[in-house]
Amino acid sequence: MAIYKNEFQRSIEQPESFWAEQAQRIPWFTPPSTVLEYDDQGHARWFTDGEMNICHAALDHHVEQGRGDQPAIYWDSPVTGSKRTLTYREMRDEVALFAGALQGLGVTKGDRVVIYMPMVPEALVAMYACARLGAIHSVVFGGFAPHELAVRIDDAQPKVVVAASCGIEIDRVIPYKPNIDQAIEQSEHKPDACIFLQRDQQRAELGARDHDWVEVVKHAKPADCVPVKGSDPLYVLYTSGTTGKPKGVVRDTAGYAVALHYSMDTIYDVSPGDVFFSASDVGWVVGHSYIVYAPLLRGCTTVVYEGKPVKTPDAGAFWRLISQYRVKSFFTAPTAFRAIKKEDPDGKLMQQYDISCLKALYLAGERLDPPTYHWLDDLLEVPVIDHWWQTETGWPIAANLQGLEAMPTKAGSATVPVPGFNVQILDREAEPVKAMEQGSVVIKQPMPPGCLVGVWGDPKRFHSAYMAAYPGYYLTGDGGYFDEEGYLFIMGRTDDVINVAGHRLSTGEMEEVVGAHSAVAECAVIGIHDALKGQIPVGLVIPKDGFDGDEVTLENELIALVREKIGPIACFKQVLVVNRLPKTRSGKILRKLLRSIADGKEYGVPSTIDDPASLQDVHEAMKDREVGSAHEARQL
Ligand code: COA
Ligand code: AMP
């Protein structure tokens, strides 16, 4: 570990010179005179006065350097039967034209643009076009319902919304136009215009506010890159917090570009000309960082895949893509491989493809559970790497750094902190714990470049959500421990955030939706273990006094309500009507205990419980309704 240790120490002891060196590897219009500053609340700010444009660094710069004819994007869409390759030159030109179209609709530096698109090249074109103008994009995942979109529109206040006419799931076409119309109807803020990419699978009927993508581009003049300050926001990406209102994570421009560039080299070990495939979605942070920005900043080709790990058409889809596009680094969520393993337990489909180009497999989004790790490790001849990160950090906090010094992997561990991230484990009193002891995982300030610089429109929330718990440290919200050799094990969230099929969701938000039903007096939503999706939510509901309706009808209404308000990706499919919920004497629902029961663990009755019989009741109800592994749970 000597090379790693040396690099890590340098990044922590001399952050300014370390990152100044890395900053020289990206093109600037004006190099920064200051590397690291602190704002009035003591939060790190990187390269604030440098001037650059990430679209220039990722596209124009490479064309100028002779990479114009190299593919920038391989788009592969089994759900539509289409494929398309865009070279760096074509991509730059399409982006410049679309930026011109946005300009024509009045978008200028600092304006927000909401993007609601499936995995099509135009989603990347729209994101880069915003970046080209210095406008701030906010991409909303297509699986979110109109209400969620409305919340984001009200918070980000976009001048323009860019959408596709539809998205395509395994078994159905999802029209996006009604979602956009309903969202704008529900939101107080009304965007000036919407641009729709018309897709043949379902075209949108355009209204007065709407424009056809092809038409706006036809009349547009290509726009140049607008120089932006290093600290200017590139995007706002909403993520689930512990309350109903999602947090708009604000990412700056230059720190992000420098960090991503460094990660491509050091973590993922890819060089210009290599092919990088991240099977995620542009609506998530993985998509932003490792489908859209990092591969092109590094001069690689990015694979944009509109399909699923299974059923489009089969569980061999990833192997086909890796083989066909000669992918060197592949990145996805463990849940995708659990789905593949279910359909093709012996990995027979993999044998049909030559995947000798693959040098490493990276997994994130949720903990790589040891059974899935071992299955992959036995199947593949390349390193299987669990790495840990969050929307807030924008790039990995802990990883096995293949480009710096590959280390032996350990099942269940994300290996070691990435240079720049001073990860510590603290107890409740903010004291560091010993090796092998679990605690709260925090990052000592300064956070390295690339991490969030605020919560959109809510500086207080930035401080209260992340910085207030342990002064001088960023609170990750995850619990975990270091082993004796310095390997980091991330064991799960310590708050109300759950991870469903690699999607981050808030049980608090689901409780708000369920609790708003007129027949519900009280409720708890807990995340329980699921063999395929990692976790799934389950609702426990106490009806209001005098409720004489049908319980099954109520349960179905609540399921429909969450689907309508949050979206199908919440996977909220099980609700139980109960008479009482176990609480402490101060009235706090014992959610952790409920989770233990649903996960089939042994549990004790806490001395603080108000009504011990309530626990018995709920356990019985869970057993009757076959919730998780409740039948295996035992009271100690
Ligand atoms: N637009 C509209 N609906 C969407 C959607 C989108 N972009 N994405 C998912 N949905 C819907 C699905 O159709 C499904 O609807 P249903 O309840 O009617 O069946 C629901 O949301 C749940 O979707 P999902 O959790 O994806 O389940 P699935 O059973 O369709 O697929 C997996 C299971 C494991 C194949 C899939 O979850 C997967 O590929 N996961 C990897 C996730 C990932 O890459 N995350 C990125 C983090 S790195
Ligand atoms: P998101 O912001 O959607 O990327 O989700 C971040 C959360 O996912 C983290 O706080 C963790 O709880 C979880 N997570 C992501 N990657 C990992 C990993 N490799 N190991 C354990 N948990 C992870």
XYZ file of C-alpha atoms and ligand atoms in Angstrom:
707
model
C 0.000 0.000 0.000
C 3.037 2.294 -0.019
C 2.155 4.199 -3.191
C -1.410 4.698 -2.032
C -0.363 5.766 1.455
C 2.051 8.316 0.109
C -0.526 9.807 -2.283
C -3.212 9.813 0.396
C -0.972 11.527 2.957
C 0.019 14.170 0.452
C -3.634 14.876 -0.394
C -4.489 15.352 3.288
C -1.368 17.192 4.449
C -0.900 19.429 1.412
C -4.343 19.646 -0.196
C -3.566 22.855 -2.054
C -0.457 21.691 -3.857
C -1.984 18.267 -4.441
C -5.069 19.624 -6.183
C -3.208 22.454 -7.898
C -1.186 19.753 -9.630
C -4.331 17.898 -10.685
C -5.894 21.126 -11.915
C -3.143 21.496 -14.489
C -4.537 18.500 -16.326
C -7.731 20.205 -17.456
C -7.956 23.143 -19.871
C -8.641 26.583 -18.357
C -9.478 29.887 -19.994
C -7.888 31.550 -16.976
C -6.077 29.348 -14.449
C -7.108 29.922 -10.834
C -4.911 32.122 -8.675
C -6.373 30.582 -5.515
C -6.687 26.853 -5.093
C -8.527 26.528 -1.795
C -10.590 29.044 0.125
C -13.133 28.757 2.894
C -16.492 30.484 2.937
C -17.743 32.319 6.004
C -19.067 29.072 7.472
C -15.755 27.298 6.997
C -16.714 25.168 3.984
C -14.061 24.497 1.371
C -14.277 26.204 -2.028
C -11.934 25.161 -4.815
C -10.505 27.105 -7.772
C -13.049 29.891 -7.275
C -11.494 32.526 -9.521
C -10.341 30.240 -12.339
C -12.312 30.470 -15.560
C -13.260 27.494 -17.667
C -16.203 25.712 -19.224
C -16.734 21.990 -18.683
C -18.312 21.602 -22.120
C -15.178 23.100 -23.639
C -12.962 20.799 -21.557
C -14.969 17.690 -22.483
C -15.737 18.399 -26.141
C -14.168 21.387 -27.933
C -10.790 20.824 -26.325
C -10.622 17.214 -27.513
C -11.671 18.189 -31.028
C -8.921 20.826 -31.018
C -6.455 18.174 -29.834
C -7.286 15.897 -32.791
C -9.853 13.636 -31.178
C -12.711 14.913 -33.385
C -13.304 11.649 -35.251
C -13.185 9.436 -32.170
C -16.565 8.217 -30.934
C -17.682 10.208 -27.917
C -20.917 8.239 -27.458
C -22.063 4.755 -28.329
C -25.818 4.751 -27.855
C -27.395 1.325 -27.672
C -31.126 1.002 -27.199
C -32.542 -2.521 -27.308
C -35.926 -1.169 -26.208
C -36.249 0.722 -29.492
C -33.969 -1.453 -31.617
C -31.697 1.547 -32.315
C -27.981 2.270 -32.105
C -26.044 5.425 -32.823
C -22.452 6.581 -32.626
C -21.582 10.250 -32.204
C -18.008 11.412 -32.647
C -16.520 14.169 -30.514
C -16.942 16.570 -33.449
C -20.575 15.593 -34.016
C -21.285 15.855 -30.322
C -19.678 19.297 -30.070
C -21.671 20.505 -33.066
C -24.986 19.125 -31.800
C -24.360 20.614 -28.388
C -23.429 24.008 -29.846
C -26.627 24.053 -31.904
C -28.836 23.003 -29.034
C -27.160 25.600 -26.831
C -28.043 28.111 -29.547
C -31.642 26.883 -29.412
C -31.745 27.383 -25.641
C -30.236 30.816 -26.079
C -32.996 31.564 -28.581
C -35.507 30.811 -25.822
C -33.777 33.275 -23.524
C -31.548 30.937 -21.516
C -28.392 32.652 -20.286
C -25.694 32.050 -17.691
C -27.088 31.159 -14.273
C -30.592 30.268 -15.554
C -31.909 26.862 -14.632
C -33.065 24.224 -17.107
C -34.901 21.100 -15.950
C -34.204 18.010 -18.044
C -36.607 15.037 -17.914
C -35.346 12.522 -20.422
C -34.668 8.822 -20.816
C -31.299 7.359 -21.809
C -30.960 8.969 -25.225
C -27.943 10.880 -26.587
C -30.051 14.046 -26.601
C -30.113 13.943 -22.786
C -26.333 14.380 -22.831
C -26.617 16.995 -25.571
C -29.056 18.980 -23.424
C -26.841 18.754 -20.328
C -23.724 19.854 -22.185
C -25.672 22.608 -23.944
C -26.623 24.062 -20.567
C -23.024 23.804 -19.409
C -21.894 25.522 -22.616
C -24.026 28.544 -21.765
C -23.190 28.529 -18.075
C -26.834 27.622 -17.404
C -27.524 25.246 -14.510
C -29.191 21.962 -15.382
C -31.315 19.928 -13.078
C -31.993 16.460 -14.411
C -35.003 14.636 -12.990
C -35.126 10.839 -13.235
C -37.917 9.602 -15.535
C -39.277 7.220 -12.903
C -40.408 10.133 -10.714
C -44.078 11.066 -10.721
C -45.411 14.525 -11.733
C -45.625 15.621 -8.105
C -41.889 15.020 -7.591
C -41.183 16.872 -10.813
C -43.370 19.756 -9.639
C -41.469 19.995 -6.349
C -38.205 20.242 -8.287
C -39.611 22.797 -10.749
C -40.743 24.974 -7.859
C -37.392 24.727 -6.153
C -35.127 25.172 -9.184
C -37.385 27.670 -11.010
C -36.276 26.708 -14.527
C -36.669 29.008 -17.501
C -37.000 26.012 -19.822
C -37.863 22.324 -19.427
C -36.301 19.874 -21.877
C -38.029 16.509 -22.208
C -38.614 13.571 -24.489
C -42.097 12.606 -25.604
C -41.720 9.235 -23.873
C -39.511 6.804 -22.037
C -39.551 3.065 -22.594
C -39.659 0.442 -19.886
C -39.377 -3.329 -20.433
C -43.064 -3.852 -21.002
C -44.488 -0.436 -21.733
C -44.049 2.996 -23.227
C -44.252 5.796 -20.648
C -45.606 9.031 -22.126
C -43.712 11.945 -20.564
C -45.868 14.794 -21.870
C -48.735 14.204 -19.394
C -46.194 14.101 -16.548
C -44.718 17.424 -17.613
C -48.142 19.027 -18.084
C -49.384 17.822 -14.704
C -46.168 18.891 -12.990
C -46.365 22.396 -14.441
C -50.024 22.575 -13.499
C -49.144 21.658 -9.909
C -46.101 23.922 -9.623
C -46.308 27.575 -8.720
C -43.373 28.419 -10.930
C -44.152 28.180 -14.645
C -41.269 27.733 -17.101
C -41.337 29.934 -20.201
C -40.976 27.027 -22.600
C -40.701 23.257 -22.960
C -38.728 21.500 -25.653
C -39.794 17.971 -26.579
C -37.717 15.396 -28.353
C -40.355 13.544 -30.354
C -39.902 9.783 -30.304
C -41.752 7.505 -32.704
C -42.898 5.168 -29.922
C -45.224 7.908 -28.629
C -45.225 11.421 -29.978
C -46.373 14.318 -27.822
C -49.112 16.678 -28.843
C -47.510 20.067 -28.425
C -49.248 23.027 -26.815
C -48.659 26.760 -26.819
C -45.643 26.619 -24.489
C -44.058 23.665 -26.260
C -41.423 23.402 -28.977
C -40.264 20.501 -31.085
C -36.544 19.712 -30.572
C -35.917 19.359 -34.321
C -37.630 22.643 -35.109
C -35.791 24.723 -32.474
C -32.469 23.290 -33.572
C -33.256 23.928 -37.245
C -33.546 27.649 -36.561
C -30.664 27.884 -34.085
C -27.171 29.320 -34.514
C -24.336 27.435 -32.801
C -23.410 28.972 -29.450
C -19.882 29.355 -28.111
C -18.716 28.226 -24.678
C -19.329 30.894 -22.048
C -16.434 31.196 -19.577
C -17.645 30.499 -16.038
C -15.926 30.870 -12.709
C -14.626 27.734 -11.062
C -17.166 28.173 -8.283
C -20.169 28.750 -10.567
C -22.772 25.994 -10.279
C -22.864 23.413 -13.043
C -25.942 21.592 -11.861
C -28.475 20.981 -9.140
C -29.335 17.349 -8.540
C -32.122 16.519 -6.128
C -31.662 13.665 -3.735
C -33.674 12.191 -0.900
C -33.066 13.512 2.532
C -34.856 12.664 5.718
C -37.823 14.961 5.101
C -40.403 15.090 2.341
C -38.570 17.861 0.547
C -35.671 16.586 -1.556
C -32.335 18.344 -1.261
C -30.972 20.143 -4.317
C -27.287 19.220 -4.242
C -25.325 22.036 -5.874
C -22.179 21.103 -7.762
C -19.602 23.660 -8.806
C -17.805 23.532 -12.133
C -14.034 23.441 -11.818
C -13.640 21.363 -8.660
C -15.931 18.778 -10.209
C -13.990 18.678 -13.481
C -10.659 18.318 -11.674
C -11.950 15.591 -9.344
C -13.601 13.588 -12.121
C -10.508 13.764 -14.269
C -8.378 12.558 -11.383
C -10.789 9.703 -10.638
C -10.765 8.398 -14.209
C -7.041 8.036 -14.012
C -6.555 6.943 -10.424
C -9.635 4.906 -9.607
C -10.871 3.608 -12.949
C -7.508 3.401 -14.729
C -8.763 4.595 -18.102
C -6.877 6.628 -20.675
C -7.994 8.701 -23.649
C -9.454 6.419 -26.317
C -10.676 3.765 -23.823
C -14.340 2.834 -23.614
C -16.159 3.397 -20.323
C -19.607 1.947 -19.653
C -21.661 2.983 -16.698
C -25.049 1.250 -16.651
C -26.943 3.818 -14.665
C -29.270 6.635 -15.683
C -28.585 10.299 -16.366
C -31.120 11.051 -13.623
C -28.747 9.820 -10.918
C -25.384 11.100 -9.779
C -23.604 8.087 -11.268
C -25.069 9.083 -14.612
C -24.008 12.722 -14.240
C -20.477 11.855 -13.257
C -19.669 8.628 -15.089
C -21.951 8.557 -18.122
C -21.924 12.236 -19.019
C -18.954 14.198 -17.706
C -15.991 12.103 -16.584
C -15.584 9.833 -19.640
C -15.556 12.768 -22.034
C -13.358 14.946 -19.843
C -10.836 12.117 -20.034
C -11.190 11.672 -23.823
C -12.860 8.260 -23.525
C -15.942 6.938 -25.274
C -19.029 6.582 -23.092
C -21.665 3.893 -23.637
C -25.210 5.202 -23.238
C -27.506 2.227 -22.713
C -31.272 2.457 -22.920
C -32.191 -0.937 -21.569
C -32.161 -3.085 -18.459
C -29.743 -5.704 -17.171
C -32.367 -8.394 -17.842
C -35.244 -8.876 -20.269
C -33.900 -6.490 -22.936
C -33.735 -9.121 -24.298
C -31.989 -11.306 -21.699
C -29.505 -11.467 -18.843
C -26.604 -11.416 -21.307
C -27.205 -7.757 -22.257
C -24.257 -6.323 -20.288
C -21.862 -8.957 -21.615
C -22.984 -8.175 -25.167
C -22.399 -4.463 -24.686
C -18.988 -4.995 -23.083
C -17.936 -7.235 -25.941
C -19.424 -5.189 -28.763
C -18.014 -1.834 -27.680
C -14.765 -3.217 -26.231
C -15.477 -1.769 -22.814
C -12.466 -1.472 -20.517
C -14.187 -0.299 -17.326
C -17.734 -1.252 -16.440
C -19.782 0.233 -13.626
C -23.225 -0.668 -12.319
C -25.233 -1.287 -9.146
C -25.131 -4.656 -7.318
C -28.906 -5.009 -7.730
C -28.409 -5.290 -11.505
C -26.170 -8.310 -10.983
C -28.576 -9.846 -8.494
C -31.205 -9.650 -11.249
C -28.777 -11.227 -13.737
C -27.773 -13.948 -11.295
C -31.425 -14.849 -10.753
C -31.959 -15.431 -14.471
C -28.570 -16.871 -15.355
C -27.154 -18.350 -12.132
C -24.181 -20.020 -13.798
C -23.301 -17.062 -15.989
C -23.774 -19.152 -19.127
C -24.766 -16.161 -21.222
C -21.405 -14.568 -20.508
C -19.661 -17.469 -22.266
C -21.228 -16.360 -25.554
C -19.203 -13.150 -25.622
C -15.556 -12.212 -25.807
C -15.147 -9.878 -22.849
C -11.358 -10.009 -22.763
C -11.362 -6.187 -23.160
C -12.796 -5.761 -19.636
C -10.172 -4.880 -17.054
C -12.306 -4.252 -13.970
C -15.889 -4.228 -12.762
C -17.022 -1.434 -10.416
C -20.117 -1.528 -8.245
C -21.796 1.188 -6.208
C -25.121 2.708 -5.291
C -25.596 0.296 -2.396
C -23.362 -2.082 -0.477
C -21.979 -4.904 -2.590
C -23.333 -7.804 -0.565
C -20.793 -10.612 -0.095
C -22.872 -13.308 -1.938
C -23.077 -11.128 -5.062
C -19.403 -10.229 -4.703
C -18.396 -13.912 -4.536
C -20.625 -14.830 -7.472
C -18.993 -12.152 -9.610
C -15.507 -12.860 -8.341
C -15.852 -16.533 -9.271
C -17.337 -15.724 -12.656
C -14.929 -13.026 -13.813
C -11.203 -12.976 -14.206
C -10.937 -9.258 -13.452
C -11.091 -7.373 -10.138
C -14.595 -6.849 -8.749
C -14.546 -3.526 -6.982
C -17.022 -2.175 -4.500
C -16.702 1.565 -4.146
C -18.678 3.893 -1.985
C -20.051 7.303 -2.733
C -23.053 9.581 -2.619
C -24.880 12.173 -4.672
C -23.330 14.764 -2.385
C -19.721 13.790 -3.009
C -20.140 13.346 -6.774
C -17.295 10.859 -6.978
C -16.070 7.916 -4.905
C -15.101 8.424 -1.271
C -13.628 4.945 -0.912
C -12.392 2.588 -3.586
C -9.733 0.164 -4.680
C -7.613 2.477 -6.774
C -6.805 0.497 -9.883
C -4.885 3.295 -11.587
C -2.751 4.079 -8.550
C -2.128 0.851 -6.702
C -4.458 -2.130 -6.968
C -5.017 -3.774 -3.595
C -6.462 -7.143 -2.609
C -10.237 -6.877 -2.317
C -12.228 -7.913 0.759
C -15.864 -8.953 0.470
C -18.100 -6.315 2.041
C -15.473 -3.555 2.026
C -15.182 -0.536 -0.259
C -11.376 -0.820 0.362
C -9.709 2.476 1.338
C -10.475 6.211 1.388
C -9.744 7.894 -1.919
C -7.023 10.589 -1.731
C -8.660 13.832 -0.678
C -11.257 12.189 1.584
C -10.145 12.213 5.217
C -12.646 9.599 6.388
C -13.075 9.079 10.125
C -15.413 7.035 12.286
C -16.811 8.859 15.279
C -19.005 7.831 18.167
C -21.954 9.850 19.475
C -19.603 12.033 21.529
C -17.551 12.839 18.420
C -14.660 10.706 19.645
C -12.834 8.522 17.115
C -13.557 4.820 17.596
C -11.052 1.975 17.411
C -10.579 -0.347 14.441
C -13.463 -2.834 14.051
C -15.820 -0.603 16.063
C -18.815 0.812 14.234
C -19.677 4.477 14.298
C -20.812 7.373 12.210
C -18.761 7.806 9.033
C -17.690 11.418 8.592
C -15.258 13.317 6.387
C -12.943 15.833 7.973
C -12.917 19.251 6.347
C -11.768 20.295 3.832
C -13.748 18.038 1.537
C -11.825 17.546 -1.709
C -12.901 19.198 -4.982
C -16.049 17.869 -6.648
C -18.232 17.619 -3.542
C -21.439 19.556 -2.995
C -21.036 23.251 -2.342
C -24.540 23.849 -1.038
C -28.213 22.962 -1.014
C -30.005 24.944 -3.678
C -31.731 27.964 -2.202
C -31.233 26.756 1.363
C -27.806 27.469 2.883
C -29.143 26.683 6.345
C -30.110 23.183 5.283
C -26.616 22.577 3.922
C -25.248 23.352 7.327
C -27.917 21.601 9.388
C -28.043 18.430 7.266
C -24.337 17.885 6.816
C -22.119 20.087 8.929
C -23.844 20.709 12.234
C -23.736 17.203 13.761
C -19.938 17.106 14.079
C -18.348 20.564 13.733
C -15.409 20.389 11.325
C -16.722 17.223 9.678
C -19.165 16.378 6.907
C -21.776 13.838 8.023
C -22.198 11.132 5.386
C -25.308 9.597 6.973
C -23.707 6.162 6.705
C -22.497 3.925 9.510
C -19.422 1.747 9.237
C -15.989 0.819 10.497
C -12.332 0.426 9.568
C -10.688 -2.955 10.025
C -7.153 -3.395 11.394
C -5.657 -2.969 7.924
C -7.474 0.284 7.216
C -10.160 -1.223 4.965
C -13.442 0.640 5.201
C -16.745 -1.213 5.621
C -19.923 0.800 4.984
C -22.805 -0.918 6.739
C -25.859 1.202 5.891
C -27.586 4.484 6.551
C -28.111 5.840 10.013
C -31.098 7.941 8.899
C -34.392 7.482 7.032
C -32.772 7.057 3.633
C -33.204 3.654 1.989
C -31.743 2.156 -1.151
C -34.229 0.383 -3.403
C -32.644 -1.264 -6.447
C -29.789 1.225 -6.252
C -32.248 4.145 -6.051
C -32.012 6.414 -3.048
C -35.383 7.115 -1.458
C -36.676 8.602 1.756
C -39.009 6.653 4.035
C -39.809 10.003 5.673
C -41.165 11.244 2.369
C -43.274 8.102 1.939
C -44.626 8.574 5.466
C -45.696 12.097 4.546
C -47.630 10.774 1.546
C -49.243 7.896 3.474
C -49.987 10.092 6.480
C -51.848 12.559 4.256
C -54.573 9.993 3.459
C -57.800 11.003 5.179
C -58.257 7.607 6.879
C -54.741 7.383 8.340
C -54.095 8.387 11.941
C -50.481 7.330 12.159
C -47.963 5.450 10.090
C -44.408 4.224 9.812
C -42.581 3.288 6.630
C -39.529 1.106 7.093
C -36.945 -0.233 4.658
C -36.640 -4.009 4.899
C -34.154 -6.392 3.317
C -35.001 -7.661 -0.176
C -33.006 -10.334 -1.957
C -33.208 -8.606 -5.349
C -33.523 -4.898 -4.657
C -31.419 -4.685 -1.491
C -34.198 -2.928 0.371
C -37.909 -2.334 -0.163
C -40.296 -0.123 1.800
C -43.134 -1.512 3.911
C -45.838 0.666 5.452
C -47.510 0.124 8.816
C -50.673 2.124 9.265
C -53.065 2.879 12.118
C -56.445 4.017 10.796
C -58.289 6.924 12.376
C -60.762 6.189 15.157
C -64.089 5.250 13.682
C -62.584 3.960 10.446
C -65.084 1.368 9.218
C -63.867 0.943 5.655
C -62.291 -2.110 4.126
C -58.658 -2.554 5.177
C -57.594 -4.066 1.871
C -59.103 -1.147 -0.011
C -57.238 1.276 2.248
C -53.969 -0.570 1.703
C -54.428 -0.504 -2.061
C -55.262 3.191 -1.986
C -52.077 3.916 -0.072
C -49.996 1.895 -2.519
C -51.574 3.811 -5.403
C -51.011 7.127 -3.617
C -47.270 6.605 -3.197
C -47.003 5.481 -6.830
C -48.896 8.595 -7.892
C -46.999 11.057 -5.697
C -43.473 9.666 -5.712
C -43.444 7.266 -8.636
C -43.152 3.573 -9.490
C -39.491 3.433 -8.471
C -40.501 3.748 -4.818
C -41.565 0.058 -5.115
C -44.066 0.699 -2.340
C -46.135 -2.470 -2.623
C -46.866 -3.661 0.907
C -48.917 -1.943 3.609
C -50.312 -3.436 6.797
C -53.145 -1.982 8.782
C -52.355 -2.427 12.490
C -54.027 -1.357 15.733
C -50.970 0.119 17.401
C -47.287 0.690 16.813
C -44.466 0.075 19.297
C -43.291 3.395 20.712
C -41.052 4.762 23.394
C -42.681 6.467 26.325
C -41.836 9.778 24.680
C -43.860 8.711 21.634
C -41.087 7.810 19.170
C -41.958 4.872 16.909
C -39.343 2.127 17.330
C -38.519 1.841 13.633
C -35.197 0.072 14.104
C -36.927 -2.616 16.081
C -39.582 -2.992 13.397
C -36.834 -3.394 10.798
C -35.127 -6.073 12.871
C -38.380 -8.020 13.109
C -39.046 -7.747 9.367
C -35.478 -8.855 8.653
C -35.934 -11.964 10.804
C -33.445 -11.010 13.512
C -33.453 -11.684 17.211
C -34.715 -8.683 19.130
C -35.029 -7.521 22.686
C -37.788 -5.440 24.222
C -36.309 -2.040 25.063
C -36.823 -0.757 28.577
C -38.103 2.519 27.115
C -41.076 0.877 25.375
C -44.448 2.238 26.333
C -46.633 -0.768 25.566
C -44.742 -4.058 25.159
C -47.843 -5.851 23.848
C -47.855 -3.554 20.790
C -44.612 -5.165 19.696
C -46.117 -8.620 19.877
C -49.126 -7.453 17.857
C -47.037 -6.008 15.066
C -44.782 -9.052 14.947
C -47.839 -11.299 14.584
C -49.274 -9.067 11.869
C -45.991 -9.171 9.965
C -45.842 -12.959 10.231
C -49.439 -13.314 9.019
C -48.819 -11.099 6.048
C -45.449 -12.668 5.239
C -43.502 -9.438 5.537
C -39.816 -10.081 4.784
C -38.424 -12.730 7.153
C -40.657 -11.795 10.106
C -41.470 -15.487 10.613
C -37.805 -16.046 11.569
C -37.577 -13.187 14.073
C -37.337 -14.205 17.728
C -37.921 -12.161 20.825
C -35.042 -12.595 23.256
N -39.373 5.712 -16.043
C -40.560 5.226 -15.643
N -40.702 4.176 -14.829
C -39.584 3.592 -14.385
C -38.306 4.046 -14.741
C -38.225 5.162 -15.609
N -37.065 5.659 -15.981
N -37.394 3.250 -14.140
C -38.064 2.336 -13.447
N -39.386 2.533 -13.600
C -40.475 1.733 -13.040
C -40.365 0.287 -13.466
O -41.006 0.049 -14.698
C -41.082 -0.436 -12.337
O -42.479 -0.270 -12.510
P -43.538 -1.393 -12.042
O -43.688 -1.221 -10.563
O -44.776 -1.040 -12.794
O -42.967 -2.723 -12.431
C -40.745 0.396 -11.117
O -40.357 1.691 -11.623
C -39.610 -0.165 -10.316
O -38.444 -0.180 -11.154
P -37.116 -0.959 -10.781
O -36.822 -0.769 -9.334
O -36.068 -0.546 -11.717
O -37.515 -2.483 -10.889
P -37.581 -3.456 -12.106
O -38.218 -4.678 -11.522
O -38.199 -2.825 -13.302
O -36.052 -3.773 -12.435
C -33.710 -4.083 -11.883
C -35.177 -4.352 -11.476
C -32.815 -4.644 -10.795
C -33.438 -4.752 -13.203
C -33.507 -2.559 -12.007
O -33.925 -1.960 -10.828
C -32.095 -2.117 -12.292
O -31.615 -2.174 -13.388
N -31.433 -1.586 -11.275
C -30.141 -0.966 -11.407
C -30.324 0.421 -10.899
C -29.189 1.329 -11.206
O -28.462 1.163 -12.134
N -29.109 2.365 -10.374
C -28.162 3.395 -10.557
C -27.359 3.614 -9.341
S -25.662 3.260 -9.690
P -26.783 8.074 -3.780
O -26.714 9.445 -3.238
O -28.037 7.781 -4.510
O -25.558 7.722 -4.580
O -26.802 7.097 -2.528
C -25.775 7.187 -1.589
C -25.947 6.150 -0.532
O -25.931 4.850 -1.127
C -24.791 6.138 0.434
O -24.939 7.080 1.466
C -24.820 4.715 0.944
O -25.779 4.544 1.934
C -25.236 3.947 -0.291
N -24.068 3.435 -1.017
C -23.617 3.815 -2.215
N -22.552 3.087 -2.591
C -22.316 2.223 -1.586
C -21.333 1.196 -1.343
N -20.431 0.906 -2.254
N -21.380 0.539 -0.163
C -22.319 0.810 0.757
N -23.278 1.750 0.578
C -23.278 2.447 -0.568
